[in-house]
Amino acid sequence: MKIPQTQQSRFTRSRTLLRWAAAGVTVASAIALAGCQGGGSSGGGEATTVEVGLVVPLTGVVSSAGVPQQEGVELAVEQINSSGYLGDGVEISITEADTESDPAKAIAAAQKVLSGGAVAVIGGTSTPEAGVIKPRTVAANVPLALLSSLDPTLTEAPSVFRSLPLPSAPGGANAQAAKQFASEGVKTAMVAVTADNDGQVSDTESWVTYLEDAGVQVVGRASANTGDTNLTGPAAQVADANPDLLIISMLPGQDAAFAKAVRDSGFAGRIGSYQSLSTQAAWELAGKALDGVVVATVYSPGADFPELKEFTSSFAEKYDRQPNIQNAVGYTAAWFLARGMKDSGDPTSSEAIAEALADVTSLDTVFGPVRFDNGQAFVDGELPLAIWTADGTLEPWRTQ
Amino acid sequence: MSWSFWQSTFDFALVYGLFALAVYVNLAAGLLSFAAVPVGALTGFLAAQLAEIFALPLAVLILIGAAVGVAASVVIHLLLIRLESHYLAMATLALVLVGQVLILNLPDITGGVRGRTVDFAVETWQSLLVVIIIALILARLRGSALWLSFNAIRADADVAASLGIRRVRAQRISFALAGAIAGIAGVLLAGALQFIGPETYGVHLVFVVLPAAVLGGTYHWLGPLVGALLLQSIPGLFETVTPLFVQVINGVVILLIVLFLPGGVVSDDWEKLYRRLLARIKPEDTPAQSEVTR
Amino acid sequence: MDLFLQLCVNGLSMGAVYALFALGFGLLFATTSVLNFAHGMFATFACIVAYATMQATGVPFIVAAVGAIAVAAAMGLALDAVAFAPLRRRNAGLLGPLMTSVGVWIALLAVAEMAIGQDARPLSAGGFESTRFALGGVSVRWLDVVAVASCAVIAVLLHLLLRRSRVGLAIRAVGWNERSALVAGVSSRRIFALIAVLSAVIAAIAGLLDGLLTGAISPQLGDELLIVGFAVAIVGGVGDIRGSVIAGFAIGLIEVLSVQYLGAEFRNAATFGLLLIFLVLRPSGIFGRAEKVRA
């Protein structure tokens, strides 16, 4: 047994090293405790710079959403600053903090931006991250604009807002897609879900509800776990059951892989999906399997909203490619905050911003016009939704 | 870097350090076990559930955590008693994975996939106090007959047996002690995060805690604490470097320390390293080796 | 019934991948007592290299795969030289090599993410992976056949190598007691190098098969295999070839069937519950010898 044996060596016996080690730990403790009292924010600084914190996963498993969100935020902030939207000489300054897709690190990231004097925070790409960021921003009295976390219980004006209409909301993208499918003759459906992810599970539950409400019979459920790449089993299950419609509600990457696996298994029915199956990466992974796939998304490239057209062209100019839904999520969150800052009259006060945000009742976004209710955005009109074409582009499924 | 960031680093260093101490206690008795993680999961979720139903003060939650930790660890040891070295390590690793599945499938208590909020918070001074108390206990134990029996078993179990030291009993005690520490650590982690889910006490925690225990040093209880502090500080020290590269640095640091300071940071390997370097540079000046080699 | 058979086919081909992975892991463990947590990286990087090669030069998959396997072999040698050899000299026991492998794993995982980012990338063998034929009521991919066949062939070759060749004898001698083997004239350095290369190459093949079967590669590919491969190795008896193959197929089947009939949430419960039962009741595995591990 070679687990290191003890020997009271001269060094440790003489306690020199131990003293150094103990001293080091003590000093670290003292500094950390001192930080309890000290460590406040540096205040607003000059009246012209508004500090906003961006707490997103730039690396790690959720970074495929976090990085595009950051791009959207950056574009928005550029536009806000260069157009003088907040007034002469008033500019937003973004401090980024990488959560590394780890909720424990998200706490440190949130604290970093808060102690840097942020008067608003954009964050919460995933629900675990949102869950740990929220208590910190609430304790600091700083408004939080959520990104793509789907947990509906998080929003709470005037502390936590979400400018992304939830697909699962009544009258939202899922409900509208379900109705549309039913009206096009779909009678039976199956759902495929990433079973160990809370967001996808509740998204799936909403699909089942709306499909059944629309008269479609849900005949089965296929599932996979986060990170699973072996999808041949659930794909075979779908091919065997052969429903008219398959709804895919899976995490990005897995959704595309499943669409491909299901087509490979011989399933020829219609496919609808949660909003994430809408990126260039998905097309690269699944290719032709995406042809005709409907995406229940509020972000519909090519739809006739002026903000969307403007966003698409500015994004293409800056980044040399078409934006996707996560870009839009970040972009909208940033513009929503800016609206609150402008309305507040005092963009360096987090309380004023929070109150102003709570007073926003409607906003024209890249998703079309949305209304706010207790911090959560909703769409009211008919959504164009989106459908994939054979050459890898998304277009509106129906006209507004 | 702001105070707040370092404070957060320190908070987690304390909690991970406690988990590492649990691993260390087992290592001291010759066992490599990752049971600290599933035990911590048990007490963390239990504490969160209890705090939701009754408003219990943190001290009570911690004591409950310690008690449950002891019980759970003893049960685990009873189950896995026949396993040796590698197999015990692998069994306890399997336990971590099974634990994650259990957490996923008991949504009423654990929040299932969603995870759950934790109604109590843990301040830095509270974690520090707990760590100090445990450190004092371990310091007291160090010279005790129990610890000497651990050392003997670790060195050579057969010789120890011939000296009348009962291996199984001593190792069960080490499991119990490690379980108490892990139980407390689980509660503190829940309070530090305030939102826990299936991923919180998962495999990734094992590979945060194990390096801390081993790198810090397996000879002295200060080792795991220093190890945790060191590893948690790496991102802060290399702030200007991209996070992915920080992970590379993390891995390389682990590799280097194991290669050059096998006893860990808190050990006499510094002295040995110094001697080796000296021997290379000036062979004639090297003083005679006066200590017993391992 | 057709669905059940179809699932069995899927389970067997995935099981073949798991078995291969466990074989590589077990080979290293049985001969050197090293638990190599970086084993998954051979699979991951084989896929990344194959993908990058095809992207950059457009060569067919088989060419890229050969190159990828060669790279994995080199990685295996490097890993052994950097992380395990220095510790062998020191007689470091269980914890040392385990920790160095963890350090290498952490670093390489980050490098993998730097290489291809977090988005899953497609891996394709020019359409071969989609070709199928019908067998009864079941649709079998040629790739499934390739996977199972590779597993069988490699298992047999490994058995022949270890049990029926001089090199195999040398490997077993070195694994049992390096010093005695040295006395008998075995060059342990070369043997360790051979073991490292074999282990890495087998893992690379498993990884490439996994990438083709699932159509997607990501930095996590190897780690997913590692977790299940480790369970397979234990259940089958670490280092035992028959055991790894049987356990691999068994777990592949269990996984696929439990996802279908219980739901994906329970898949890990089934696999790791089985693992736990074995560990408690029969830790040496189906075919393992219950000898004390000399550490």
CSV table of C-alpha atoms in Angstrom, one decimal, chain A residues 1-12 17-19 21-26 28-40 58-60 98 100 102-105 107-109 111-113 115-116 127-132 135-136 151-154 194-199 201-202 205 225, chain B residues 1-12 16 27-28 30-32 84-85 104 113-115 117 123-125 128 142 151-156 191-195 198-199 204 218-220 222 225-226 229 232 235 239 243-244 246-247 262-263 265-271 275 290-294:
chain,number,residue,atom,x,y,z
A,1,MET,CA,0.0,0.0,0.0
A,2,LYS,CA,1.8,3.0,-1.2
A,3,ILE,CA,-0.4,5.8,0.0
A,4,PRO,CA,2.2,8.2,1.4
A,5,GLN,CA,3.4,7.2,4.7
A,6,THR,CA,3.9,9.6,7.5
A,7,GLN,CA,7.3,10.4,8.7
A,8,GLN,CA,7.7,13.3,11.0
A,9,SER,CA,10.4,14.8,8.9
A,10,ARG,CA,12.8,17.3,10.2
A,11,PHE,CA,11.1,20.1,8.3
A,12,THR,CA,7.6,19.6,9.6
A,17,LEU,CA,7.1,25.2,7.1
A,18,LEU,CA,4.0,24.8,9.2
A,19,ARG,CA,4.4,28.3,10.6
A,21,ALA,CA,1.6,27.7,5.9
A,22,ALA,CA,-0.4,28.8,8.9
A,23,ALA,CA,0.7,32.3,8.5
A,24,GLY,CA,-0.3,32.3,4.9
A,25,VAL,CA,-3.8,31.0,5.7
A,26,THR,CA,-4.2,33.5,8.5
A,28,ALA,CA,-5.6,35.3,3.6
A,29,SER,CA,-8.4,35.1,6.2
A,30,ALA,CA,-7.7,38.5,7.5
A,31,ILE,CA,-7.7,40.0,4.0
A,32,ALA,CA,-10.9,38.2,3.2
A,33,LEU,CA,-12.6,39.3,6.4
A,34,ALA,CA,-11.5,42.8,5.9
A,35,GLY,CA,-13.2,42.6,2.6
A,36,CYS,CA,-16.5,42.2,4.4
A,37,GLN,CA,-16.4,45.7,5.7
A,38,GLY,CA,-14.4,47.4,2.9
A,39,GLY,CA,-15.0,46.3,-0.6
A,40,GLY,CA,-17.8,48.6,-1.5
A,58,LEU,CA,-17.8,32.4,-22.2
A,59,THR,CA,-16.2,29.0,-21.8
A,60,GLY,CA,-17.5,25.6,-20.8
A,98,ASP,CA,-17.0,34.6,-17.3
A,100,GLU,CA,-17.2,29.2,-17.1
A,102,ASP,CA,-20.1,26.8,-13.5
A,103,PRO,CA,-22.6,28.1,-11.0
A,104,ALA,CA,-20.0,28.3,-8.3
A,105,LYS,CA,-17.8,30.5,-10.5
A,107,ILE,CA,-21.2,33.7,-7.9
A,108,ALA,CA,-17.7,35.1,-8.0
A,109,ALA,CA,-18.4,36.6,-11.4
A,111,GLN,CA,-19.7,39.6,-7.1
A,112,LYS,CA,-16.9,40.9,-9.2
A,113,VAL,CA,-19.2,43.0,-11.3
A,115,SER,CA,-18.3,45.3,-6.4
A,116,GLY,CA,-17.0,47.0,-9.5
A,127,THR,CA,-31.1,28.3,-14.7
A,128,PRO,CA,-28.5,27.2,-12.2
A,129,GLU,CA,-26.5,30.3,-13.1
A,130,ALA,CA,-29.5,32.5,-12.8
A,131,GLY,CA,-30.4,30.8,-9.5
A,132,VAL,CA,-27.1,31.8,-7.9
A,135,PRO,CA,-29.8,36.4,-4.6
A,136,ARG,CA,-26.6,38.5,-5.1
A,151,ASP,CA,-37.4,29.3,-15.3
A,152,PRO,CA,-40.6,31.4,-15.1
A,153,THR,CA,-40.4,31.7,-11.4
A,154,LEU,CA,-37.3,33.8,-11.5
A,194,THR,CA,-33.3,16.2,-22.7
A,195,ALA,CA,-34.6,14.6,-19.6
A,196,ASP,CA,-32.2,15.9,-17.0
A,197,ASN,CA,-32.5,19.6,-17.9
A,198,ASP,CA,-35.1,21.5,-16.1
A,199,GLY,CA,-35.7,24.1,-18.9
A,201,VAL,CA,-38.5,19.4,-19.3
A,202,SER,CA,-40.9,22.2,-18.6
A,205,GLU,CA,-44.6,19.8,-20.7
A,225,ASN,CA,-29.5,13.0,-21.0
B,1,MET,CA,-9.1,42.1,-8.5
B,2,SER,CA,-11.6,43.3,-6.1
B,3,TRP,CA,-11.9,42.3,-2.5
B,4,SER,CA,-15.2,40.8,-3.2
B,5,PHE,CA,-13.7,38.4,-5.8
B,6,TRP,CA,-11.0,37.3,-3.4
B,7,GLN,CA,-13.5,36.9,-0.7
B,8,SER,CA,-15.5,34.6,-2.8
B,9,THR,CA,-12.4,32.7,-3.7
B,10,PHE,CA,-11.6,32.4,-0.1
B,11,ASP,CA,-15.2,31.2,0.8
B,12,PHE,CA,-15.0,28.4,-1.7
B,16,TYR,CA,-13.5,22.8,-0.7
B,27,LEU,CA,-5.8,9.0,3.3
B,28,ALA,CA,-4.1,9.2,6.7
B,30,GLY,CA,-4.4,4.4,4.1
B,31,LEU,CA,-7.7,4.7,2.2
B,32,LEU,CA,-8.5,6.6,-0.9
B,84,GLU,CA,-8.9,-2.6,-1.4
B,85,SER,CA,-7.1,0.5,-2.5
B,104,LEU,CA,-32.2,13.7,-10.1
B,113,VAL,CA,-33.5,18.5,-12.6
B,114,ARG,CA,-34.4,22.0,-11.7
B,115,GLY,CA,-32.3,22.1,-8.5
B,117,THR,CA,-32.8,27.3,-3.6
B,123,GLU,CA,-20.9,34.0,5.8
B,124,THR,CA,-17.1,33.9,5.5
B,125,TRP,CA,-16.6,34.2,9.2
B,128,LEU,CA,-13.7,30.1,8.9
B,142,ARG,CA,-2.3,14.3,15.5
B,151,ASN,CA,0.1,5.9,10.5
B,152,ALA,CA,1.0,2.4,11.3
B,153,ILE,CA,-1.7,0.9,9.2
B,154,ARG,CA,-0.8,3.2,6.3
B,155,ALA,CA,2.9,2.2,6.5
B,156,ASP,CA,2.2,-1.5,6.7
B,191,GLY,CA,-25.2,27.8,2.1
B,192,ALA,CA,-22.4,29.3,0.0
B,193,LEU,CA,-24.1,28.7,-3.3
B,194,GLN,CA,-27.7,29.1,-2.1
B,195,PHE,CA,-28.8,27.1,-5.1
B,198,PRO,CA,-27.6,17.5,-9.4
B,199,GLU,CA,-24.4,19.0,-10.7
B,204,HIS,CA,-16.6,17.7,-11.1
B,218,THR,CA,-1.0,14.4,2.8
B,219,TYR,CA,1.1,14.7,6.0
B,220,HIS,CA,-0.5,17.4,7.9
B,222,LEU,CA,-2.9,22.2,7.0
B,225,LEU,CA,-6.5,23.8,3.3
B,226,VAL,CA,-3.4,25.2,1.7
B,229,LEU,CA,-6.5,27.9,-1.3
B,232,GLN,CA,-8.9,28.2,-6.0
B,235,PRO,CA,-8.0,31.9,-11.7
B,239,GLU,CA,-6.7,37.1,-14.3
B,243,PRO,CA,-10.2,31.1,-18.7
B,244,LEU,CA,-9.4,28.1,-20.9
B,246,VAL,CA,-6.2,29.1,-16.8
B,247,GLN,CA,-7.5,25.5,-16.8
B,262,PRO,CA,5.0,14.5,-4.1
B,263,GLY,CA,4.2,15.0,-0.5
B,265,VAL,CA,3.0,21.8,-0.6
B,266,VAL,CA,3.0,21.5,3.1
B,267,SER,CA,5.7,18.9,3.5
B,268,ASP,CA,9.5,18.5,3.5
B,269,ASP,CA,9.7,18.0,-0.2
B,270,TRP,CA,10.7,21.6,-0.6
B,271,GLU,CA,13.8,20.7,1.3
B,275,ARG,CA,18.9,19.5,-2.1
B,290,SER,CA,20.5,13.5,7.5
B,291,GLU,CA,16.9,12.5,7.4
B,292,VAL,CA,15.3,9.1,7.0
B,293,THR,CA,14.1,8.5,3.5
B,294,ARG,CA,10.7,7.3,2.7
